[in-house]
PDB file of C-alpha atoms in Angstrom:
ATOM      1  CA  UNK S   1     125.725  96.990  64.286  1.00  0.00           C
ATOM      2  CA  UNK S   2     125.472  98.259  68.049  1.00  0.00           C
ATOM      3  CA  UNK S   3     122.110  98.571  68.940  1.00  0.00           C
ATOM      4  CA  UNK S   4     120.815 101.651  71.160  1.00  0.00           C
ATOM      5  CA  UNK S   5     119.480 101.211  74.354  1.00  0.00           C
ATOM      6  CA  UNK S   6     116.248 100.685  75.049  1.00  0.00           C
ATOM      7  CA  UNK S   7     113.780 101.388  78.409  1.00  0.00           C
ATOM      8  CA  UNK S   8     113.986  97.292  79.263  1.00  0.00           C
ATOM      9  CA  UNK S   9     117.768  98.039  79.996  1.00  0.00           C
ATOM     10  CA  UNK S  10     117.287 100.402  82.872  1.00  0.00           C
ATOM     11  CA  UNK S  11     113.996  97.841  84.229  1.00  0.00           C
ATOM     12  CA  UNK S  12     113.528  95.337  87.375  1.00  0.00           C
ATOM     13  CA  UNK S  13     111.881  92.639  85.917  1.00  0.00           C
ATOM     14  CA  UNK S  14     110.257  90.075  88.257  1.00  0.00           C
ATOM     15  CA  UNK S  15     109.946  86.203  86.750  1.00  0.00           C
ATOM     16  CA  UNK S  16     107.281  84.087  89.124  1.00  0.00           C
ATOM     17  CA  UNK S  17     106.867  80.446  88.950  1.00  0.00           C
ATOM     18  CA  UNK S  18     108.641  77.156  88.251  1.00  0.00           C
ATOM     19  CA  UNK S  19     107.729  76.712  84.033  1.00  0.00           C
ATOM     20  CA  UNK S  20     110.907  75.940  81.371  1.00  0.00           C
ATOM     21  CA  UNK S  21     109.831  78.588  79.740  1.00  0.00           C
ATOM     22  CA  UNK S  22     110.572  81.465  82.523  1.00  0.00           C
ATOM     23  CA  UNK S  23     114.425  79.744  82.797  1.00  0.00           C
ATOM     24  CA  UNK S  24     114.586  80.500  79.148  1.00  0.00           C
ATOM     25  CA  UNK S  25     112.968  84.208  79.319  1.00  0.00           C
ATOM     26  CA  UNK S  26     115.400  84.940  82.216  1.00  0.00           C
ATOM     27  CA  UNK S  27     118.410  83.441  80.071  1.00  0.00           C
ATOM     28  CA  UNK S  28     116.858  85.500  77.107  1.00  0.00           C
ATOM     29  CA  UNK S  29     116.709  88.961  78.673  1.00  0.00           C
ATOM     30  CA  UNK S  30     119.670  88.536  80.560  1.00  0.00           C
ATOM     31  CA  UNK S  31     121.810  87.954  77.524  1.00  0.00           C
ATOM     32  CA  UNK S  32     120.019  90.350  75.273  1.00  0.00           C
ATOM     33  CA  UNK S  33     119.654  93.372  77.517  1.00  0.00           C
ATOM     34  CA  UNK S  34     120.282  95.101  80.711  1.00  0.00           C
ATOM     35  CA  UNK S  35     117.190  94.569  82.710  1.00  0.00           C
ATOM     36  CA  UNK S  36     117.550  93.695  86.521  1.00  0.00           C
ATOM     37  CA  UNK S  37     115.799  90.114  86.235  1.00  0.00           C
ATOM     38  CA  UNK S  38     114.892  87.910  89.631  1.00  0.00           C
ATOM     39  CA  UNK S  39     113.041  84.937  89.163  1.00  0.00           C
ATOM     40  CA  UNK S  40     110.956  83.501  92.454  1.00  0.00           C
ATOM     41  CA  UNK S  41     109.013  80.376  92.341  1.00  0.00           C
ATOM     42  CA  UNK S  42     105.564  80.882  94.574  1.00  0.00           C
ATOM     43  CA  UNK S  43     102.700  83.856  94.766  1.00  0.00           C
ATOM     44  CA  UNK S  44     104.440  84.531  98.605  1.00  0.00           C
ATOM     45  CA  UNK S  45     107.514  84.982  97.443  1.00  0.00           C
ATOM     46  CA  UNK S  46     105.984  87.280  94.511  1.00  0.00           C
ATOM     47  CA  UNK S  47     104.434  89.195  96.829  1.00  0.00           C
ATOM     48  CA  UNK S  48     107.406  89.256  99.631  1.00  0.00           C
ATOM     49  CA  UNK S  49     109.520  90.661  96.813  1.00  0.00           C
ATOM     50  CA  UNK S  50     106.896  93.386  95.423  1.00  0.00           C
ATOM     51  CA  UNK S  51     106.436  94.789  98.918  1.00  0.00           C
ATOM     52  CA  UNK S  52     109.964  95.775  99.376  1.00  0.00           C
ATOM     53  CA  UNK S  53     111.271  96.212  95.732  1.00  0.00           C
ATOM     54  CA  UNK S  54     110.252  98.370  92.744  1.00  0.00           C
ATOM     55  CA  UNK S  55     109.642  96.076  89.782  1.00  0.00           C
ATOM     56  CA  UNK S  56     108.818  97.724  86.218  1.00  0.00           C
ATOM     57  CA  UNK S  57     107.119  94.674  84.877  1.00  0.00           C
ATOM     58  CA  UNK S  58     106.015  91.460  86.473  1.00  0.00           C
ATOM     59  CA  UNK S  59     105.660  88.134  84.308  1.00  0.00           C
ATOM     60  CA  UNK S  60     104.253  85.610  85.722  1.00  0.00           C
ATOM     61  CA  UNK S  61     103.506  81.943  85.113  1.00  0.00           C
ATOM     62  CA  UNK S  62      98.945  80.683  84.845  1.00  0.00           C
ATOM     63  CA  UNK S  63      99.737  77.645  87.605  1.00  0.00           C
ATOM     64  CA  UNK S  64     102.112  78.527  90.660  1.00  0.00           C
ATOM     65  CA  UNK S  65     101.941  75.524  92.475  1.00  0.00           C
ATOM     66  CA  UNK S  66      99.309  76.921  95.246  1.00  0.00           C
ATOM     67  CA  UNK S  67      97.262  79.373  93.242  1.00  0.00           C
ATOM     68  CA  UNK S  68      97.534  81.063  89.582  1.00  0.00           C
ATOM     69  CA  UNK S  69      99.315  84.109  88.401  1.00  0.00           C
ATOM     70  CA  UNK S  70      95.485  85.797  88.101  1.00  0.00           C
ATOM     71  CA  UNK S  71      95.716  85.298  91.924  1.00  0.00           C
ATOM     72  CA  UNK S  72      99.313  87.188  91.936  1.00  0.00           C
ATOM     73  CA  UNK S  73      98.579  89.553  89.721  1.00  0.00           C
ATOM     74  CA  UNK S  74      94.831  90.355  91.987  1.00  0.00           C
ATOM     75  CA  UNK S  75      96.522  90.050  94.782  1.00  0.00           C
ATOM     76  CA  UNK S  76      98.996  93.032  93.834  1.00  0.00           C
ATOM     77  CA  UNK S  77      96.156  95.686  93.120  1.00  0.00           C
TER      78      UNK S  77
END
């Protein structure tokens, strides 16, 4: 059975931080659907990347190396 799209195929999805468990998520919705997905590793680079690009959704990883995702995510606002 095809499935029908869905609004995560048409979405830029932005992966932050350096945990297994993003690799797998980006390997995940990569395979399963049609999102845009770009992984970055530090809250600068989150925040580099959110500046110039839309992004639908932002997932983001509690420790990134320097700071926390609750510093991103604050930082974003």
């Amino acid at each position: 059975m095809v499935s029908s799209p869905t609004v995560l195929d048409s979405s830029c999805v932005l992966l932050v931080g350096t945990s297994e468990w993003l690799t797998q998520f980006k390997t995940t919705l990569n395979t399963r659907t049609d999102a845009t997905v770009q992984r970055v590793e530090t809250k600068s680079e989150a925040l580099e990347v959110f500046q110039t690009d839309s992004k639908d959704c932002i997932i983001t990883a509690y420790t990134l190396g320097e700071t926390t995702g609750l510093d991103l995510l604050r930082g974003l606002c």
